[in-house]
Short mmCIF file of C-alpha atoms in Angstrom, two decimals:
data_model
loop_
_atom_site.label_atom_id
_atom_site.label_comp_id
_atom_site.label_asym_id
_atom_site.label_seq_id
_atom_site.Cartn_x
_atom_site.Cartn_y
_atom_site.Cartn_z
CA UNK A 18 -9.92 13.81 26.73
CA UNK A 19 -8.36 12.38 29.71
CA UNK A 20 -4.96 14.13 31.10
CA UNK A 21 -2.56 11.73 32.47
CA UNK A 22 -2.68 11.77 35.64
CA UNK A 23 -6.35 11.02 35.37
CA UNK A 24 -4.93 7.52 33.60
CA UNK A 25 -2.44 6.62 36.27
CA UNK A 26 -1.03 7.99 39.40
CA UNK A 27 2.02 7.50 37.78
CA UNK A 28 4.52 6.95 34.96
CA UNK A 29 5.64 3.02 35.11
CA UNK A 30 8.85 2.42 33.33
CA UNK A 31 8.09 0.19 30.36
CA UNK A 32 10.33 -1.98 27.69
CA UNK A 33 13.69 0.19 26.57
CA UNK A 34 12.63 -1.38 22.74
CA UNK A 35 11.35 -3.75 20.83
CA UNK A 36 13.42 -6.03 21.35
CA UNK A 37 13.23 -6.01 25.07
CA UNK A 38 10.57 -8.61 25.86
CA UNK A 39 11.31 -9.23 29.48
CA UNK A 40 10.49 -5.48 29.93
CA UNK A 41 7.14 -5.82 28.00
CA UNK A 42 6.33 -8.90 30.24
CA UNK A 43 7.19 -7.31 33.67
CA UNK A 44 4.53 -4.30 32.34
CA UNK A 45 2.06 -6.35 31.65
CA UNK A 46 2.40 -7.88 34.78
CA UNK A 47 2.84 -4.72 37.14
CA UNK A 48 -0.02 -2.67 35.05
CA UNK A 49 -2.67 -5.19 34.20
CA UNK A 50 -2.05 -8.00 36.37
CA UNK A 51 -1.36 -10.50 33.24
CA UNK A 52 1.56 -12.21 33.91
CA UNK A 53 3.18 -14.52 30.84
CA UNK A 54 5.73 -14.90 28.36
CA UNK A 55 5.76 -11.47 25.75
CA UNK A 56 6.40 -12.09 22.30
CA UNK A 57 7.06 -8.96 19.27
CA UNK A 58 4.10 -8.47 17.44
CA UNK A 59 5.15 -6.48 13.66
CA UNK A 60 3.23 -3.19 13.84
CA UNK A 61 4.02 -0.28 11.24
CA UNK A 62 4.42 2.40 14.22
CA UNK A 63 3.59 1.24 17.68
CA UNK A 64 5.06 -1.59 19.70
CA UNK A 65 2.98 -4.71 20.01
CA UNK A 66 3.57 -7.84 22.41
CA UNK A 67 1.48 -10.45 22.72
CA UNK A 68 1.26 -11.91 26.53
CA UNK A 69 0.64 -15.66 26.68
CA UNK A 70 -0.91 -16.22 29.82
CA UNK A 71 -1.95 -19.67 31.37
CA UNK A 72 -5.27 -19.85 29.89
CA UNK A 73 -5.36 -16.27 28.41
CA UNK A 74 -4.13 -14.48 25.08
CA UNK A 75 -3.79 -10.62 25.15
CA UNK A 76 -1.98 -7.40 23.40
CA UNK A 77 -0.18 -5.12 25.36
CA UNK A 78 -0.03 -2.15 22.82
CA UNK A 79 2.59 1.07 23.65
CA UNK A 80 1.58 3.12 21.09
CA UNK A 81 4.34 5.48 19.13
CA UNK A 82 6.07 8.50 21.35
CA UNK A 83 3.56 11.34 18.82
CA UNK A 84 0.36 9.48 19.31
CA UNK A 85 -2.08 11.47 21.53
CA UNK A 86 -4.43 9.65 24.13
CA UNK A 87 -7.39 11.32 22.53
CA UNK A 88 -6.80 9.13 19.63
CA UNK A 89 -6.50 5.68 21.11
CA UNK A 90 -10.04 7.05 24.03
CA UNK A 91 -11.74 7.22 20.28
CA UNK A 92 -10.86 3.62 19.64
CA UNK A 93 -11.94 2.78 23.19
CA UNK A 94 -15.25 4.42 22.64
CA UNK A 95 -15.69 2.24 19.18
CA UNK A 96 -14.84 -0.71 20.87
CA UNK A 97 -17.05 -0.28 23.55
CA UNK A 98 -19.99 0.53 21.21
CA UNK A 99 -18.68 -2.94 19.31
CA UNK A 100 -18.71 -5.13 22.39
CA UNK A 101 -22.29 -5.01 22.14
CA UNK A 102 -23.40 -5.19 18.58
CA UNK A 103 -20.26 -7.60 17.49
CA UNK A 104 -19.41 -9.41 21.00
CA UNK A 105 -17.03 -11.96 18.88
CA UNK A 106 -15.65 -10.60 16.33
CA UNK A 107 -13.82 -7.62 17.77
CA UNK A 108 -11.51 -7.05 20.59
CA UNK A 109 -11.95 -5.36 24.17
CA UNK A 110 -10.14 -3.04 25.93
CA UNK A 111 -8.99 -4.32 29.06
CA UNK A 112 -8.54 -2.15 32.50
CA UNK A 113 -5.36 -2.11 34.84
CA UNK A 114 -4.98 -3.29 37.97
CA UNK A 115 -5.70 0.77 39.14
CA UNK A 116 -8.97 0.51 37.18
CA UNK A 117 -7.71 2.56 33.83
CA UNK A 118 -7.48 1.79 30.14
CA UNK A 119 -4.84 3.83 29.23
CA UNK A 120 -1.49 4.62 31.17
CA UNK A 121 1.44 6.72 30.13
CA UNK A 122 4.67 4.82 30.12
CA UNK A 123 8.34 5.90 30.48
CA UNK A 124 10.32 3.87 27.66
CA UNK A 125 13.77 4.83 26.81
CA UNK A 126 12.69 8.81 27.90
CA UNK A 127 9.54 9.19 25.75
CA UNK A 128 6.25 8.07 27.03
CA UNK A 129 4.07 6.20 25.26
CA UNK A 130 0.51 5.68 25.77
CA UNK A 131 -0.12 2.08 26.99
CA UNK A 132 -2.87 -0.05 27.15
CA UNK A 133 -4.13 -3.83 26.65
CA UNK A 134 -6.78 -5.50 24.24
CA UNK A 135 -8.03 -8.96 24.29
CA UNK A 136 -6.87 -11.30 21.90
CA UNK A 137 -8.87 -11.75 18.85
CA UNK A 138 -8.52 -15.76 18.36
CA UNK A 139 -8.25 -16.92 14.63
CA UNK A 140 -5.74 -16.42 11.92
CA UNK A 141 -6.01 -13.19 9.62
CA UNK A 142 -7.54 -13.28 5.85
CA UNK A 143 -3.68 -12.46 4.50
CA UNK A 144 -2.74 -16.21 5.65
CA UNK A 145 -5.76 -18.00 4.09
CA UNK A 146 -7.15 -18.37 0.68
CA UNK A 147 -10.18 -16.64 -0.39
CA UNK A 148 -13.10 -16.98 -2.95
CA UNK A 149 -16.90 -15.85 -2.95
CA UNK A 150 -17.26 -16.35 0.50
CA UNK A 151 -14.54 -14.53 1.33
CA UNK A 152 -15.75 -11.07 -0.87
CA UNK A 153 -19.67 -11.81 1.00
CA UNK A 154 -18.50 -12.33 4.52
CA UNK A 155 -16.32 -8.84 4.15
CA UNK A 156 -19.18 -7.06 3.15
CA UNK A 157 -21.70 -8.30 5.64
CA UNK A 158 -19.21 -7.50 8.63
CA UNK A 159 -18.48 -4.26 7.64
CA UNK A 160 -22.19 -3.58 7.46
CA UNK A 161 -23.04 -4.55 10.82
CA UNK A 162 -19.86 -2.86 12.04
CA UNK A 163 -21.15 0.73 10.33
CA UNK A 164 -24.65 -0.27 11.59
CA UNK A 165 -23.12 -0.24 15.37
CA UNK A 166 -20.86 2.58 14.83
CA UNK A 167 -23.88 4.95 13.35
CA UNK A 168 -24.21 8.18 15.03
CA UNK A 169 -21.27 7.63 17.77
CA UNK A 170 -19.69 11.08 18.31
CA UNK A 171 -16.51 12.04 19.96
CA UNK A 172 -14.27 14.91 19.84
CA UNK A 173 -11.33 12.99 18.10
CA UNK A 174 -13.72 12.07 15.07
CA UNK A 175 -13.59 14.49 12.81
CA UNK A 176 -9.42 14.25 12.87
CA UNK A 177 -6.86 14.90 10.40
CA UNK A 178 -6.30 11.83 8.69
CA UNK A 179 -3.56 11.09 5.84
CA UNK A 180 -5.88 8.34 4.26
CA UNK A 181 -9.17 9.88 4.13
CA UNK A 182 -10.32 10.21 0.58
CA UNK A 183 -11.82 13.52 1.78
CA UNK A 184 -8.89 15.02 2.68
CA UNK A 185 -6.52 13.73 -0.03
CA UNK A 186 -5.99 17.18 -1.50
CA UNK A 187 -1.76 16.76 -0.52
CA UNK A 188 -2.20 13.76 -3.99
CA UNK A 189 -2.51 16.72 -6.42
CA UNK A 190 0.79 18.04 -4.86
CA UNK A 191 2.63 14.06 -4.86
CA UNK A 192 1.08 13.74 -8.98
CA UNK A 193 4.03 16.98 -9.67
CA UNK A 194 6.72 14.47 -8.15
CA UNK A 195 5.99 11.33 -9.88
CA UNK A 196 8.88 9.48 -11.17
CA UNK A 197 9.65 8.33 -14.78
CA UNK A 198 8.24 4.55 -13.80
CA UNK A 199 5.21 5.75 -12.60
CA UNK A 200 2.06 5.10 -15.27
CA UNK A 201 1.47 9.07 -15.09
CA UNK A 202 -1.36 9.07 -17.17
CA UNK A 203 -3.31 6.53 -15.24
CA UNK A 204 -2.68 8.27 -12.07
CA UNK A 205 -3.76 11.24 -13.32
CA UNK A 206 -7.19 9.98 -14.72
CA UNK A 207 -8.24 7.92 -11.27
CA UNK A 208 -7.32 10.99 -9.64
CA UNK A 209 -9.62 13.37 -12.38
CA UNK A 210 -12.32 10.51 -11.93
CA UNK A 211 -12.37 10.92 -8.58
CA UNK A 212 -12.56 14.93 -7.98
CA UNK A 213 -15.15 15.53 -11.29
CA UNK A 214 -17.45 12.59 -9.78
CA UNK A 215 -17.01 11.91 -6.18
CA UNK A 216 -15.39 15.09 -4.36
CA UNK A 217 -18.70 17.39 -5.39
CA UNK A 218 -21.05 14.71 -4.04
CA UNK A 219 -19.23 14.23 -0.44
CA UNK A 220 -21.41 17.02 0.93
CA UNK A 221 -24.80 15.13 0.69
CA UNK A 222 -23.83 11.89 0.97
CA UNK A 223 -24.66 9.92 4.06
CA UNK A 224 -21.25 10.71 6.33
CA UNK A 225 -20.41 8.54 10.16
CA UNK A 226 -17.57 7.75 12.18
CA UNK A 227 -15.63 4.35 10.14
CA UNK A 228 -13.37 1.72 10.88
CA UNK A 229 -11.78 2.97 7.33
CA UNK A 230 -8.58 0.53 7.26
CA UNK A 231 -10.14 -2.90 6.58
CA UNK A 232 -7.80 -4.54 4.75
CA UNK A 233 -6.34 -8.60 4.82
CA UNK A 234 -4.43 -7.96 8.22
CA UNK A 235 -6.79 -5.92 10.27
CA UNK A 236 -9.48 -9.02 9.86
CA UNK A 237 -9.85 -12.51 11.37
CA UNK A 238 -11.56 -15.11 9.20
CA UNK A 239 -12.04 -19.16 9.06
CA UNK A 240 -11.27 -21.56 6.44
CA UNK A 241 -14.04 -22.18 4.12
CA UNK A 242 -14.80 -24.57 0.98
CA UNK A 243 -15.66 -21.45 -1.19
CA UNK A 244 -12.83 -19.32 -0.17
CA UNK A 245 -11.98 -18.03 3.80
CA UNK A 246 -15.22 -16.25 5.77
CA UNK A 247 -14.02 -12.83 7.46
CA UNK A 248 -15.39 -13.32 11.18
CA UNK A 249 -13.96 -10.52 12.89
CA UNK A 250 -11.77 -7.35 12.35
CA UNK A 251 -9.71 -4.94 14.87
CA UNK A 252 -7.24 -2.08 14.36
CA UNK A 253 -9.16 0.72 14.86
CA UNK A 254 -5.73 3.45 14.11
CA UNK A 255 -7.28 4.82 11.13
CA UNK A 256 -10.99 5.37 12.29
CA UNK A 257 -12.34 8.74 10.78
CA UNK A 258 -15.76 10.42 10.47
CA UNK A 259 -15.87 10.62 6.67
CA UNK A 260 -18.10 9.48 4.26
CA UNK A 261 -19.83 5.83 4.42
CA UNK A 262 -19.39 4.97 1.17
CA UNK A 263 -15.27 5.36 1.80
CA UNK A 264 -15.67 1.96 4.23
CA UNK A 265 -16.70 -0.88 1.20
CA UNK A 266 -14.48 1.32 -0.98
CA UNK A 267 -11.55 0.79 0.51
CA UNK A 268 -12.28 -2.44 1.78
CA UNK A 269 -13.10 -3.06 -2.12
CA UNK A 270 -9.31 -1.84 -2.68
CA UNK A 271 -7.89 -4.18 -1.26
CA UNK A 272 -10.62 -7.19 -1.99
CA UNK A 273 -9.27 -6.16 -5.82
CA UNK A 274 -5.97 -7.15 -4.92
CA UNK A 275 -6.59 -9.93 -3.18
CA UNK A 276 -8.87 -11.55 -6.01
CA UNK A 277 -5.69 -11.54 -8.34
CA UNK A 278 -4.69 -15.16 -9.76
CA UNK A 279 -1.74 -14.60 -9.73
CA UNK A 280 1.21 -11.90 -8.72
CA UNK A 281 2.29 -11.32 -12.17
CA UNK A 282 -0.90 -10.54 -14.04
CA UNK A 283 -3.54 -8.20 -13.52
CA UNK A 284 -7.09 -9.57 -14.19
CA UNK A 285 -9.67 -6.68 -13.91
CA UNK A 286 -12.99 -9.34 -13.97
CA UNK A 287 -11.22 -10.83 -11.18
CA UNK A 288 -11.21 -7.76 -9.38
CA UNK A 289 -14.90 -6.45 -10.26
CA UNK A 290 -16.09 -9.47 -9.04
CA UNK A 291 -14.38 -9.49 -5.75
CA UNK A 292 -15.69 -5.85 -5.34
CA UNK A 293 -19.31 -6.23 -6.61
CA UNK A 294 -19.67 -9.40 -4.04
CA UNK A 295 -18.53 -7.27 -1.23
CA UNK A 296 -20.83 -4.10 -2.18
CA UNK A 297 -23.66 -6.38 -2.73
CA UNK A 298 -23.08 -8.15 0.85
CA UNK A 299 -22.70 -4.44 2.22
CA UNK A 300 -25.70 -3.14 0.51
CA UNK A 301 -27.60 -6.10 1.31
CA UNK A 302 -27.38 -5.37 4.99
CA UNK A 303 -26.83 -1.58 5.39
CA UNK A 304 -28.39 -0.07 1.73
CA UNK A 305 -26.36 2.65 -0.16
CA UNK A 306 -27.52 5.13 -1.79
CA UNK A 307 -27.84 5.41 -5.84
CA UNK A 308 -25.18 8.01 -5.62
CA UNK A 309 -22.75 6.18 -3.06
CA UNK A 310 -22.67 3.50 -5.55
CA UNK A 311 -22.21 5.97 -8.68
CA UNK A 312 -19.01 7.31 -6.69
CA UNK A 313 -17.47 3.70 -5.52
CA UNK A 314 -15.42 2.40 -8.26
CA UNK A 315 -13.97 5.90 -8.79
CA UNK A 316 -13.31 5.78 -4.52
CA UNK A 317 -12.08 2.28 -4.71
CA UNK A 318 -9.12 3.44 -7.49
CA UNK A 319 -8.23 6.56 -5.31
CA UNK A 320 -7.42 4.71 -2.32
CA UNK A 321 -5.37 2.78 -4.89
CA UNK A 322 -3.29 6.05 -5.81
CA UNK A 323 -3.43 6.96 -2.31
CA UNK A 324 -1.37 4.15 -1.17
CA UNK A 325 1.20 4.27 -4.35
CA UNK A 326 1.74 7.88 -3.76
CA UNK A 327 2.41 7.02 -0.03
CA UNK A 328 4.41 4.18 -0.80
CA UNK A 329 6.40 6.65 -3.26
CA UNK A 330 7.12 8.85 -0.18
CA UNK A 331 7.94 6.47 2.18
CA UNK A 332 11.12 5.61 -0.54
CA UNK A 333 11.88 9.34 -0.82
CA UNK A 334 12.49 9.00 2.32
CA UNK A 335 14.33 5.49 2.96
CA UNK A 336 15.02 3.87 -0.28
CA UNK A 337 15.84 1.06 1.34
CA UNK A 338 12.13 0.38 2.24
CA UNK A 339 11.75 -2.56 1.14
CA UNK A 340 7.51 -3.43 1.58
CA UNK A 341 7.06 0.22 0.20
CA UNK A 342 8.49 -0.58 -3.08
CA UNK A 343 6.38 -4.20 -3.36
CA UNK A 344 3.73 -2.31 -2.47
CA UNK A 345 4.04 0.23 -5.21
CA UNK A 346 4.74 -1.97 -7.74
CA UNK A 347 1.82 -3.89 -7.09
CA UNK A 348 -0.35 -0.46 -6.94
CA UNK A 349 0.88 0.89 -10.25
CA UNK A 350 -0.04 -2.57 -12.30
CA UNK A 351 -3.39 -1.98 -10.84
CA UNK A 352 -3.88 1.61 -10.94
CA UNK A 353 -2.87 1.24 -14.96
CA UNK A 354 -5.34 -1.44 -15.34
CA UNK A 355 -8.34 0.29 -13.72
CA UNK A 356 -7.64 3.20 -15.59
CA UNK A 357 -8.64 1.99 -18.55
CA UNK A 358 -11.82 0.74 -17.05
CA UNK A 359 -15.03 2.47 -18.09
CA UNK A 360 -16.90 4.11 -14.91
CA UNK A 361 -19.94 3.62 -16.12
CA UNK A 362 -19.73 -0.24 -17.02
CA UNK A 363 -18.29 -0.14 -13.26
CA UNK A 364 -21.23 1.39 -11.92
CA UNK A 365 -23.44 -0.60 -13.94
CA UNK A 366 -22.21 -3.86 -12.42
CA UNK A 367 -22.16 -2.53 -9.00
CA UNK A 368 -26.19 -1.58 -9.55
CA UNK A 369 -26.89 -5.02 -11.02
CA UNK A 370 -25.01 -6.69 -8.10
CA UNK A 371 -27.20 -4.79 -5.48
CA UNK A 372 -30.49 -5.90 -7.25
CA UNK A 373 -31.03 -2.40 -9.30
CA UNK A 374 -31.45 -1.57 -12.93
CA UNK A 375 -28.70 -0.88 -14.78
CA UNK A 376 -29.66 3.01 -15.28
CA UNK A 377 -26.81 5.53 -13.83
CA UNK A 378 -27.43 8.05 -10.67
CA UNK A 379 -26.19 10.67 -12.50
CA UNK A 380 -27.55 13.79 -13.80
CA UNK A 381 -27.69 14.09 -17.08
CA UNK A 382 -26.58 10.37 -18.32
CA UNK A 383 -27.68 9.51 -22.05
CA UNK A 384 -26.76 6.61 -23.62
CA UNK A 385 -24.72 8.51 -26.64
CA UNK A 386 -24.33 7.50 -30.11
CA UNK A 387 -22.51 4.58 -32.24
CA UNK A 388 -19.16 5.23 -33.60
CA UNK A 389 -19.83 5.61 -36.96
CA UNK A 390 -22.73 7.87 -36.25
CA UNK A 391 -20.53 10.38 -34.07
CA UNK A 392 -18.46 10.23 -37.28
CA UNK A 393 -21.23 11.14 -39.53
CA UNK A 394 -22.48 13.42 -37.45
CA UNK A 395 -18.86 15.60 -37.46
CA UNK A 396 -18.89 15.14 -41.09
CA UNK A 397 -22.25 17.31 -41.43
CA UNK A 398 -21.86 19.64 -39.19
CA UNK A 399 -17.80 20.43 -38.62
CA UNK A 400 -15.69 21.57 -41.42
CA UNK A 401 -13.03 18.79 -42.60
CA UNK A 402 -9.87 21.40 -42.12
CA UNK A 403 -10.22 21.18 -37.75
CA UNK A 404 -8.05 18.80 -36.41
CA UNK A 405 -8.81 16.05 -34.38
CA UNK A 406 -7.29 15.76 -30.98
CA UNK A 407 -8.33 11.65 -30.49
CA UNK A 408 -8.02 8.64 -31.74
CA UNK A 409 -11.75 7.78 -31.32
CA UNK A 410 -14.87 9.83 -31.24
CA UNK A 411 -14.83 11.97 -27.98
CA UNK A 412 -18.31 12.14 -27.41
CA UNK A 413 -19.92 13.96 -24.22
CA UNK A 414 -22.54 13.62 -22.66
CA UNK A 415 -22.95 15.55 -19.33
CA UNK A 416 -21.44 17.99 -16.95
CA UNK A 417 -20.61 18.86 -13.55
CA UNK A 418 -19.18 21.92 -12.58
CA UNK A 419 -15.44 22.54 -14.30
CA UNK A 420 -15.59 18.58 -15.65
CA UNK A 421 -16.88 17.03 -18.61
CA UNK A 422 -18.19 13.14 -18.84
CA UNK A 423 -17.91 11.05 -22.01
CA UNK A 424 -20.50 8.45 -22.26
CA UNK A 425 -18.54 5.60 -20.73
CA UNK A 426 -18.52 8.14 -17.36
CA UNK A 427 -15.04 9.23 -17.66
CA UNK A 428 -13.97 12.96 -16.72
#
């Protein structure tokens, strides 16, 4: 990447905090020439202002003191590759008056990495109501944003990342410090699910660089009779090369949520349908693969016990947090929910949503037997003095590896 003197000749002195708009403004004046009144915008890490110009809307961004500029040149190089492919529904990164995107800044003796983005006009999907239009549009723009994105390389790609499904091994560590509220057993069958059916397939499934965070307030969308249509999306601080299938998963993560009728009850057809709309817009446009569907619902769920677990640090850490303990309450009626979800029905809805029979990709599927038939079938053959360690027939019918499937898919 870039050093820093190659992005400025030298270190400007930028806003002391937050708080300090006047210093925001005079930066974005000095550095990029855009002079106007700064306002705070909330950000989980960096500091955001937005500068209203006369006749011009745009974000000056100082990202946090332990970002690296190799990070935020990766986000430059996916916006540039967007600008052509989706000229309206994603922002631009805007050069300085010195000709450079990115420019260290002194604030408060750490320097941040500064830069500015257009402004992405519209309101975001978490302030409008949604519906069927809403779960298509999603889809479709993700689709066309992979479609651009395919085969852009660049040496930040391939990063660590806390939220990429591939590198979640740190959850098996968080399931040991669980606490008493937590719906344990749930957690711990998503998180089976996952690592029996998805984690062995990663390796030959179809992998690029993703926007990976699309959730309610990275996207821009319009009003719309049938529920708001998601025009545009930005945020690119959690971009990873990982596997495609990840990008409708965990967009279908949060569509799951967002279908709920209300706050207090969990509806699980709501939520399927809200995810099969999306996949089927996705698929429609960009076509997965048998397998990348097989290992979606199982994905989708994991990035649900990805962000309880993380929620669950965060409030090790400040109990006071308030939006981490929302979060995880909300997380935890859904993971329990989900869990008791068959895979296989989940997988069968997703195939007939994309157009394809209802037949499973994986190896080794059969159809099994009828209760009373598994029954029978234990009474001929097993002696009536071995215990029984379930309250229903355990029946299985395939295998990967060290895990065992029933015939409703689960490990």
């Amino acid at each position: 990447g870039q050093n820093v003197a190659a992005m400025g000749s030298s270190h400007p002195l930028g806003p002391a905090s937050a708080d300090d708009l006047a210093g925001a403004a005079r930066l974005a004046s000095e550095l990029f020439g855009i002079d106007g009144e700064a306002s705070f915008l909330p950000s989980d890490r960096d500091w955001n202002f937005a500068i209203d110009a006369a006749g011009q809307r745009a974000i000056l961004k100082l990202a946090h003191p332990q970002e690296d500029g190799g990070s935020l040149e990766l986000e430059h190089a996916m916006l540039e590759r967007l600008a052509s492919a989706l000229p309206d529904a994603t922002p631009r990164a805007l050069s300085s008056v010195e000709g450079s995107q990115l420019h260290a800044v002194s604030c408060a003796g750490a320097l941040r990495w500064t830069r500015m983005l257009s402004w992405l006009p519209g309101e975001t999907l978490a302030e409008q109501s949604v519906g069927p239009t809403t779960w298509s549009s999603w889809g479709a723009l993700l689709a066309r944003t992979d479609q651009a994105l395919a085969g852009l390389e660049h040496p930040r790609a391939r990063r660590a990342m806390h939220w990429d499904l591939a590198q979640s091994s740190w959850v098996l560590e968080e399931l040991r410090r669980l606490p008493a509220a937590a719906p344990r057993r749930a957690v711990e069958l998503l998180t089976t699910q996952f690592w029996g059916e998805v984690r062995p397939r990663l390796a030959h499934l179809p992998q690029q660089l993703l926007h990976h965070d699309a959730n309610e307030h990275n996207l821009v969308a319009r009003p719309g009779p049938q529920g708001a249509e998601v025009i545009g999306l930005f945020d690119l601080g959690d971009a990873v090369h990982t596997a495609r299938l990840f990008e409708p998963a965990i967009a279908g993560a949060y569509a799951m949520y967002l279908a709920q009728p209300t706050a207090e009850r969990w509806s699980t057809e709501a939520a399927l349908d809200a995810l099969c709309r999306l996949v089927a817009s996705y698929h429609a446009a960009l076509p997965l693969q048998e397998e990348e569907l097989l290992c979606l619902f199982p994905s989708s769920c994991q990035r649900m016990v990805l962000s309880a677990l993380t929620a669950e640090i965060r409030l090790r850490a400040n109990p006071e947090h308030d939006y981490a303990r929302v979060h995880q309450t909300r997380a935890w009626q859904a993971i329990e929910a989900l869990a008791a979800f068959p895979p296989a029905e989940a997988e069968a809805r997703l195939r007939s949503a994309c157009g394809l029979d209802a037949g499973g990709a994986a190896e080794g599927t059969a159809q099994g037997q009828e209760r009373e038939a598994v029954l029978e079938a234990r009474r001929q053959h097993a002696a009536p003095m071995l215990s029984l360690s379930y309250r229903e027939p355990l029946e299985i019918v395939r295998g990967r590896g060290t895990y065992l499937f029933d015939k409703q898919g689960r490990a």
